[in-house]
């Protein structure tokens, strides 16, 4: 058993939002309702250099309706890409998962993409955005499907007060699950985005 994601800084204990127990429960969750929506969310890197963060690209789906709605994280396509590279990767994930929209922080030029693009501007801090999504995990409403090892590691290791790198995969997952109705909107919808 791995140690809990917990650190002590000057007498105060900080915990990550996701634990190994929550991740294991997400792997075990069986969803029986029909899929309602699927989106691919992108948290693009701010710069394109060797020191850049990765671009987070995550596919997620929602099932059922109302308080019994469930969610799944279906794929993690994050990595270091050029702007054209991550756009191509996101469009491929969109097709593979038969998604109904791409959700992206800031702007994505259409680059020949014919699908729906939802542009967001996150105006809350990372911890505030992630909190309602981690609550879905605590309620047993999010399933993990497929190989999500790097995303799951980032979920368990990210502690806002001590993080040195941006949690790109986590941010993309939060954007996707928020768009699917797992939390209150995280920012403002830009005109012409829907």
PDB file of C-alpha atoms in Angstrom:
ATOM      1  CA  UNK A   1       0.000   0.000   0.000  1.00  0.00           C
ATOM      2  CA  UNK A   2       1.287   3.437  -0.967  1.00  0.00           C
ATOM      3  CA  UNK A   3       1.533   6.183   1.652  1.00  0.00           C
ATOM      4  CA  UNK A   4      -1.305   8.693   1.819  1.00  0.00           C
ATOM      5  CA  UNK A   5      -0.851  11.947  -0.072  1.00  0.00           C
ATOM      6  CA  UNK A   6      -0.285  14.068   3.003  1.00  0.00           C
ATOM      7  CA  UNK A   7       2.473  16.556   3.861  1.00  0.00           C
ATOM      8  CA  UNK A   8       3.176  18.550   6.979  1.00  0.00           C
ATOM      9  CA  UNK A   9       4.349  22.143   6.513  1.00  0.00           C
ATOM     10  CA  UNK A  10       5.217  24.082   9.623  1.00  0.00           C
ATOM     11  CA  UNK A  11       2.701  22.250  11.778  1.00  0.00           C
ATOM     12  CA  UNK A  12      -0.184  22.332   9.285  1.00  0.00           C
ATOM     13  CA  UNK A  13      -1.120  19.210   7.396  1.00  0.00           C
ATOM     14  CA  UNK A  14      -1.960  19.521   3.718  1.00  0.00           C
ATOM     15  CA  UNK A  15      -3.748  16.763   1.843  1.00  0.00           C
ATOM     16  CA  UNK A  16      -4.316  16.279  -1.831  1.00  0.00           C
ATOM     17  CA  UNK A  17      -7.946  16.243  -2.983  1.00  0.00           C
ATOM     18  CA  UNK A  18      -7.671  12.692  -4.375  1.00  0.00           C
ATOM     19  CA  UNK A  19      -6.480   9.656  -2.436  1.00  0.00           C
ATOM     20  CA  UNK A  20      -5.487   6.207  -3.617  1.00  0.00           C
ATOM     21  CA  UNK A  21      -8.732   4.932  -2.100  1.00  0.00           C
ATOM     22  CA  UNK A  22     -10.814   7.332  -4.252  1.00  0.00           C
ATOM     23  CA  UNK A  23      -8.869   6.361  -7.394  1.00  0.00           C
ATOM     24  CA  UNK A  24      -9.349   2.638  -6.677  1.00  0.00           C
ATOM     25  CA  UNK A  25     -13.079   3.191  -6.148  1.00  0.00           C
ATOM     26  CA  UNK A  26     -13.238   5.018  -9.510  1.00  0.00           C
ATOM     27  CA  UNK A  27     -11.733   1.932 -11.191  1.00  0.00           C
ATOM     28  CA  UNK A  28     -14.340  -0.315  -9.567  1.00  0.00           C
ATOM     29  CA  UNK A  29     -17.399   1.833 -10.326  1.00  0.00           C
ATOM     30  CA  UNK A  30     -19.747   0.189 -12.825  1.00  0.00           C
ATOM     31  CA  UNK A  31     -21.906   2.588 -14.832  1.00  0.00           C
ATOM     32  CA  UNK A  32     -25.103   1.104 -16.205  1.00  0.00           C
ATOM     33  CA  UNK A  33     -26.927   4.192 -17.499  1.00  0.00           C
ATOM     34  CA  UNK A  34     -26.729   5.318 -21.128  1.00  0.00           C
ATOM     35  CA  UNK A  35     -24.114   7.870 -22.050  1.00  0.00           C
ATOM     36  CA  UNK A  36     -25.609  11.357 -22.420  1.00  0.00           C
ATOM     37  CA  UNK A  37     -22.581  13.434 -23.438  1.00  0.00           C
ATOM     38  CA  UNK A  38     -18.868  13.219 -24.056  1.00  0.00           C
ATOM     39  CA  UNK A  39     -16.373  16.080 -24.233  1.00  0.00           C
ATOM     40  CA  UNK A  40     -12.649  16.467 -24.736  1.00  0.00           C
ATOM     41  CA  UNK A  41     -11.146  19.210 -22.564  1.00  0.00           C
ATOM     42  CA  UNK A  42      -7.853  20.990 -23.149  1.00  0.00           C
ATOM     43  CA  UNK A  43      -5.629  22.909 -20.739  1.00  0.00           C
ATOM     44  CA  UNK A  44      -3.030  24.278 -23.189  1.00  0.00           C
ATOM     45  CA  UNK A  45       0.491  25.104 -22.103  1.00  0.00           C
ATOM     46  CA  UNK A  46       1.185  28.819 -21.856  1.00  0.00           C
ATOM     47  CA  UNK A  47       4.472  28.638 -23.763  1.00  0.00           C
ATOM     48  CA  UNK A  48       6.058  26.272 -26.256  1.00  0.00           C
ATOM     49  CA  UNK A  49       9.581  25.541 -25.003  1.00  0.00           C
ATOM     50  CA  UNK A  50      11.523  22.757 -23.282  1.00  0.00           C
ATOM     51  CA  UNK A  51      10.523  24.208 -19.892  1.00  0.00           C
ATOM     52  CA  UNK A  52       6.810  24.377 -20.773  1.00  0.00           C
ATOM     53  CA  UNK A  53       4.196  22.441 -18.870  1.00  0.00           C
ATOM     54  CA  UNK A  54       2.351  19.752 -20.744  1.00  0.00           C
ATOM     55  CA  UNK A  55      -0.938  20.395 -22.494  1.00  0.00           C
ATOM     56  CA  UNK A  56      -3.678  18.586 -20.604  1.00  0.00           C
ATOM     57  CA  UNK A  57      -6.100  16.730 -22.908  1.00  0.00           C
ATOM     58  CA  UNK A  58      -8.760  14.560 -21.249  1.00  0.00           C
ATOM     59  CA  UNK A  59     -11.919  12.874 -22.570  1.00  0.00           C
ATOM     60  CA  UNK A  60     -14.848  12.420 -20.171  1.00  0.00           C
ATOM     61  CA  UNK A  61     -18.514  11.361 -20.359  1.00  0.00           C
ATOM     62  CA  UNK A  62     -21.725  11.752 -18.390  1.00  0.00           C
ATOM     63  CA  UNK A  63     -24.472   9.184 -17.843  1.00  0.00           C
ATOM     64  CA  UNK A  64     -28.007   9.404 -16.469  1.00  0.00           C
ATOM     65  CA  UNK A  65     -29.626  12.571 -15.181  1.00  0.00           C
ATOM     66  CA  UNK A  66     -30.224  14.613 -12.048  1.00  0.00           C
ATOM     67  CA  UNK A  67     -28.782  13.601  -8.695  1.00  0.00           C
ATOM     68  CA  UNK A  68     -28.076  10.075  -9.938  1.00  0.00           C
ATOM     69  CA  UNK A  69     -25.907  11.310 -12.828  1.00  0.00           C
ATOM     70  CA  UNK A  70     -22.536   9.581 -13.072  1.00  0.00           C
ATOM     71  CA  UNK A  71     -19.364  10.450 -14.935  1.00  0.00           C
ATOM     72  CA  UNK A  72     -16.369   8.692 -16.427  1.00  0.00           C
ATOM     73  CA  UNK A  73     -12.866   9.778 -17.315  1.00  0.00           C
ATOM     74  CA  UNK A  74     -12.289   7.968 -20.596  1.00  0.00           C
ATOM     75  CA  UNK A  75      -8.844   8.935 -21.828  1.00  0.00           C
ATOM     76  CA  UNK A  76      -5.780  11.057 -21.102  1.00  0.00           C
ATOM     77  CA  UNK A  77      -3.953  12.348 -24.168  1.00  0.00           C
ATOM     78  CA  UNK A  78      -1.845  14.960 -22.372  1.00  0.00           C
ATOM     79  CA  UNK A  79       1.734  15.636 -23.358  1.00  0.00           C
ATOM     80  CA  UNK A  80       4.225  18.176 -24.681  1.00  0.00           C
ATOM     81  CA  UNK A  81       3.010  19.317 -28.067  1.00  0.00           C
ATOM     82  CA  UNK A  82       3.313  22.283 -30.362  1.00  0.00           C
ATOM     83  CA  UNK A  83       0.039  24.232 -30.657  1.00  0.00           C
ATOM     84  CA  UNK A  84      -0.694  22.407 -33.934  1.00  0.00           C
ATOM     85  CA  UNK A  85       0.241  19.113 -32.257  1.00  0.00           C
ATOM     86  CA  UNK A  86      -2.138  19.425 -29.330  1.00  0.00           C
ATOM     87  CA  UNK A  87      -4.955  20.617 -31.593  1.00  0.00           C
ATOM     88  CA  UNK A  88      -4.465  17.529 -33.770  1.00  0.00           C
ATOM     89  CA  UNK A  89      -4.327  15.239 -30.710  1.00  0.00           C
ATOM     90  CA  UNK A  90      -7.522  16.777 -29.279  1.00  0.00           C
ATOM     91  CA  UNK A  91      -9.363  16.430 -32.594  1.00  0.00           C
ATOM     92  CA  UNK A  92      -8.317  12.764 -32.814  1.00  0.00           C
ATOM     93  CA  UNK A  93      -9.628  12.170 -29.261  1.00  0.00           C
ATOM     94  CA  UNK A  94     -12.854  13.973 -30.219  1.00  0.00           C
ATOM     95  CA  UNK A  95     -13.358  11.548 -33.109  1.00  0.00           C
ATOM     96  CA  UNK A  96     -12.258   8.451 -31.161  1.00  0.00           C
ATOM     97  CA  UNK A  97     -14.671   9.110 -28.299  1.00  0.00           C
ATOM     98  CA  UNK A  98     -17.451  10.483 -30.530  1.00  0.00           C
ATOM     99  CA  UNK A  99     -17.496  13.597 -28.359  1.00  0.00           C
ATOM    100  CA  UNK A 100     -20.036  16.363 -28.799  1.00  0.00           C
ATOM    101  CA  UNK A 101     -17.688  19.248 -27.911  1.00  0.00           C
ATOM    102  CA  UNK A 102     -14.158  20.355 -27.201  1.00  0.00           C
ATOM    103  CA  UNK A 103     -13.796  22.457 -24.039  1.00  0.00           C
ATOM    104  CA  UNK A 104     -10.738  24.686 -23.924  1.00  0.00           C
ATOM    105  CA  UNK A 105      -9.356  27.332 -21.653  1.00  0.00           C
ATOM    106  CA  UNK A 106      -8.707  30.491 -23.715  1.00  0.00           C
ATOM    107  CA  UNK A 107      -8.701  30.132 -27.509  1.00  0.00           C
ATOM    108  CA  UNK A 108      -8.386  27.401 -30.089  1.00  0.00           C
ATOM    109  CA  UNK A 109      -8.380  28.381 -33.722  1.00  0.00           C
ATOM    110  CA  UNK A 110     -10.741  26.121 -35.580  1.00  0.00           C
ATOM    111  CA  UNK A 111      -7.866  24.745 -37.718  1.00  0.00           C
ATOM    112  CA  UNK A 112     -10.328  22.865 -39.897  1.00  0.00           C
ATOM    113  CA  UNK A 113     -12.227  21.465 -36.894  1.00  0.00           C
ATOM    114  CA  UNK A 114     -15.940  21.197 -37.707  1.00  0.00           C
ATOM    115  CA  UNK A 115     -17.225  20.318 -34.229  1.00  0.00           C
ATOM    116  CA  UNK A 116     -18.486  22.415 -31.342  1.00  0.00           C
ATOM    117  CA  UNK A 117     -15.886  24.361 -29.354  1.00  0.00           C
ATOM    118  CA  UNK A 118     -16.703  25.679 -25.879  1.00  0.00           C
ATOM    119  CA  UNK A 119     -14.214  28.341 -24.812  1.00  0.00           C
ATOM    120  CA  UNK A 120     -13.836  29.074 -21.127  1.00  0.00           C
ATOM    121  CA  UNK A 121     -11.847  31.470 -19.031  1.00  0.00           C
ATOM    122  CA  UNK A 122     -11.180  30.020 -15.606  1.00  0.00           C
ATOM    123  CA  UNK A 123     -11.606  32.837 -13.096  1.00  0.00           C
ATOM    124  CA  UNK A 124     -11.408  30.694  -9.953  1.00  0.00           C
ATOM    125  CA  UNK A 125      -8.245  29.230  -8.452  1.00  0.00           C
ATOM    126  CA  UNK A 126      -7.271  25.642  -9.205  1.00  0.00           C
ATOM    127  CA  UNK A 127      -8.252  24.408  -5.741  1.00  0.00           C
ATOM    128  CA  UNK A 128     -11.688  26.071  -5.936  1.00  0.00           C
ATOM    129  CA  UNK A 129     -12.285  24.576  -9.401  1.00  0.00           C
ATOM    130  CA  UNK A 130     -11.190  21.094  -8.322  1.00  0.00           C
ATOM    131  CA  UNK A 131     -13.118  20.935  -5.037  1.00  0.00           C
ATOM    132  CA  UNK A 132     -16.609  20.132  -6.457  1.00  0.00           C
ATOM    133  CA  UNK A 133     -15.107  17.549  -8.807  1.00  0.00           C
ATOM    134  CA  UNK A 134     -13.241  15.777  -6.016  1.00  0.00           C
ATOM    135  CA  UNK A 135     -16.559  15.756  -4.113  1.00  0.00           C
ATOM    136  CA  UNK A 136     -18.029  13.709  -6.997  1.00  0.00           C
ATOM    137  CA  UNK A 137     -15.278  11.153  -6.400  1.00  0.00           C
ATOM    138  CA  UNK A 138     -16.087  11.112  -2.680  1.00  0.00           C
ATOM    139  CA  UNK A 139     -19.738  10.435  -3.599  1.00  0.00           C
ATOM    140  CA  UNK A 140     -18.690   7.484  -5.798  1.00  0.00           C
ATOM    141  CA  UNK A 141     -20.001   9.099  -9.000  1.00  0.00           C
ATOM    142  CA  UNK A 142     -16.871   9.086 -11.214  1.00  0.00           C
ATOM    143  CA  UNK A 143     -15.466   6.020 -12.972  1.00  0.00           C
ATOM    144  CA  UNK A 144     -12.009   5.668 -14.499  1.00  0.00           C
ATOM    145  CA  UNK A 145     -11.871   3.745 -17.745  1.00  0.00           C
ATOM    146  CA  UNK A 146      -8.647   2.637 -19.357  1.00  0.00           C
ATOM    147  CA  UNK A 147      -5.038   3.485 -18.606  1.00  0.00           C
ATOM    148  CA  UNK A 148      -5.001   6.807 -16.729  1.00  0.00           C
ATOM    149  CA  UNK A 149      -1.835   6.242 -14.690  1.00  0.00           C
ATOM    150  CA  UNK A 150      -0.203   9.657 -15.258  1.00  0.00           C
ATOM    151  CA  UNK A 151      -3.457  11.529 -14.632  1.00  0.00           C
ATOM    152  CA  UNK A 152      -4.114   9.491 -11.479  1.00  0.00           C
ATOM    153  CA  UNK A 153      -0.601  10.183 -10.197  1.00  0.00           C
ATOM    154  CA  UNK A 154      -1.132  13.891 -10.737  1.00  0.00           C
ATOM    155  CA  UNK A 155      -4.496  13.737  -8.946  1.00  0.00           C
ATOM    156  CA  UNK A 156      -2.939  12.097  -5.887  1.00  0.00           C
ATOM    157  CA  UNK A 157       0.227  14.209  -5.821  1.00  0.00           C
ATOM    158  CA  UNK A 158      -1.182  17.676  -6.435  1.00  0.00           C
ATOM    159  CA  UNK A 159      -1.236  19.829  -3.298  1.00  0.00           C
ATOM    160  CA  UNK A 160      -1.918  23.469  -4.200  1.00  0.00           C
ATOM    161  CA  UNK A 161       0.257  25.073  -1.522  1.00  0.00           C
ATOM    162  CA  UNK A 162       3.345  23.072  -2.474  1.00  0.00           C
ATOM    163  CA  UNK A 163       2.925  22.455  -6.217  1.00  0.00           C
ATOM    164  CA  UNK A 164       5.784  23.634  -8.390  1.00  0.00           C
ATOM    165  CA  UNK A 165       4.203  22.682 -11.739  1.00  0.00           C
ATOM    166  CA  UNK A 166       0.778  23.297 -13.193  1.00  0.00           C
ATOM    167  CA  UNK A 167      -1.530  20.264 -12.896  1.00  0.00           C
ATOM    168  CA  UNK A 168      -2.331  20.211 -16.628  1.00  0.00           C
ATOM    169  CA  UNK A 169      -3.997  16.778 -16.703  1.00  0.00           C
ATOM    170  CA  UNK A 170      -6.006  17.528 -13.560  1.00  0.00           C
ATOM    171  CA  UNK A 171      -7.136  20.900 -14.967  1.00  0.00           C
ATOM    172  CA  UNK A 172      -8.298  19.333 -18.241  1.00  0.00           C
ATOM    173  CA  UNK A 173     -10.231  16.670 -16.304  1.00  0.00           C
ATOM    174  CA  UNK A 174     -11.852  19.334 -14.099  1.00  0.00           C
ATOM    175  CA  UNK A 175     -12.848  21.361 -17.180  1.00  0.00           C
ATOM    176  CA  UNK A 176     -14.385  18.264 -18.802  1.00  0.00           C
ATOM    177  CA  UNK A 177     -16.343  17.112 -15.745  1.00  0.00           C
ATOM    178  CA  UNK A 178     -17.509  20.650 -14.994  1.00  0.00           C
ATOM    179  CA  UNK A 179     -18.822  21.067 -18.548  1.00  0.00           C
ATOM    180  CA  UNK A 180     -20.647  17.740 -18.219  1.00  0.00           C
ATOM    181  CA  UNK A 181     -22.561  19.133 -15.253  1.00  0.00           C
ATOM    182  CA  UNK A 182     -20.436  17.894 -12.404  1.00  0.00           C
ATOM    183  CA  UNK A 183     -20.023  21.360 -10.867  1.00  0.00           C
ATOM    184  CA  UNK A 184     -21.044  24.976 -11.180  1.00  0.00           C
ATOM    185  CA  UNK A 185     -19.517  26.718 -14.216  1.00  0.00           C
ATOM    186  CA  UNK A 186     -15.859  27.525 -13.667  1.00  0.00           C
ATOM    187  CA  UNK A 187     -15.542  30.704 -15.598  1.00  0.00           C
ATOM    188  CA  UNK A 188     -17.239  32.799 -18.153  1.00  0.00           C
ATOM    189  CA  UNK A 189     -18.420  31.519 -21.480  1.00  0.00           C
ATOM    190  CA  UNK A 190     -16.990  33.625 -24.248  1.00  0.00           C
ATOM    191  CA  UNK A 191     -19.405  35.029 -26.859  1.00  0.00           C
ATOM    192  CA  UNK A 192     -19.942  32.763 -29.845  1.00  0.00           C
ATOM    193  CA  UNK A 193     -18.557  29.738 -28.011  1.00  0.00           C
ATOM    194  CA  UNK A 194     -21.667  27.587 -28.236  1.00  0.00           C
TER     195      UNK A 194
END
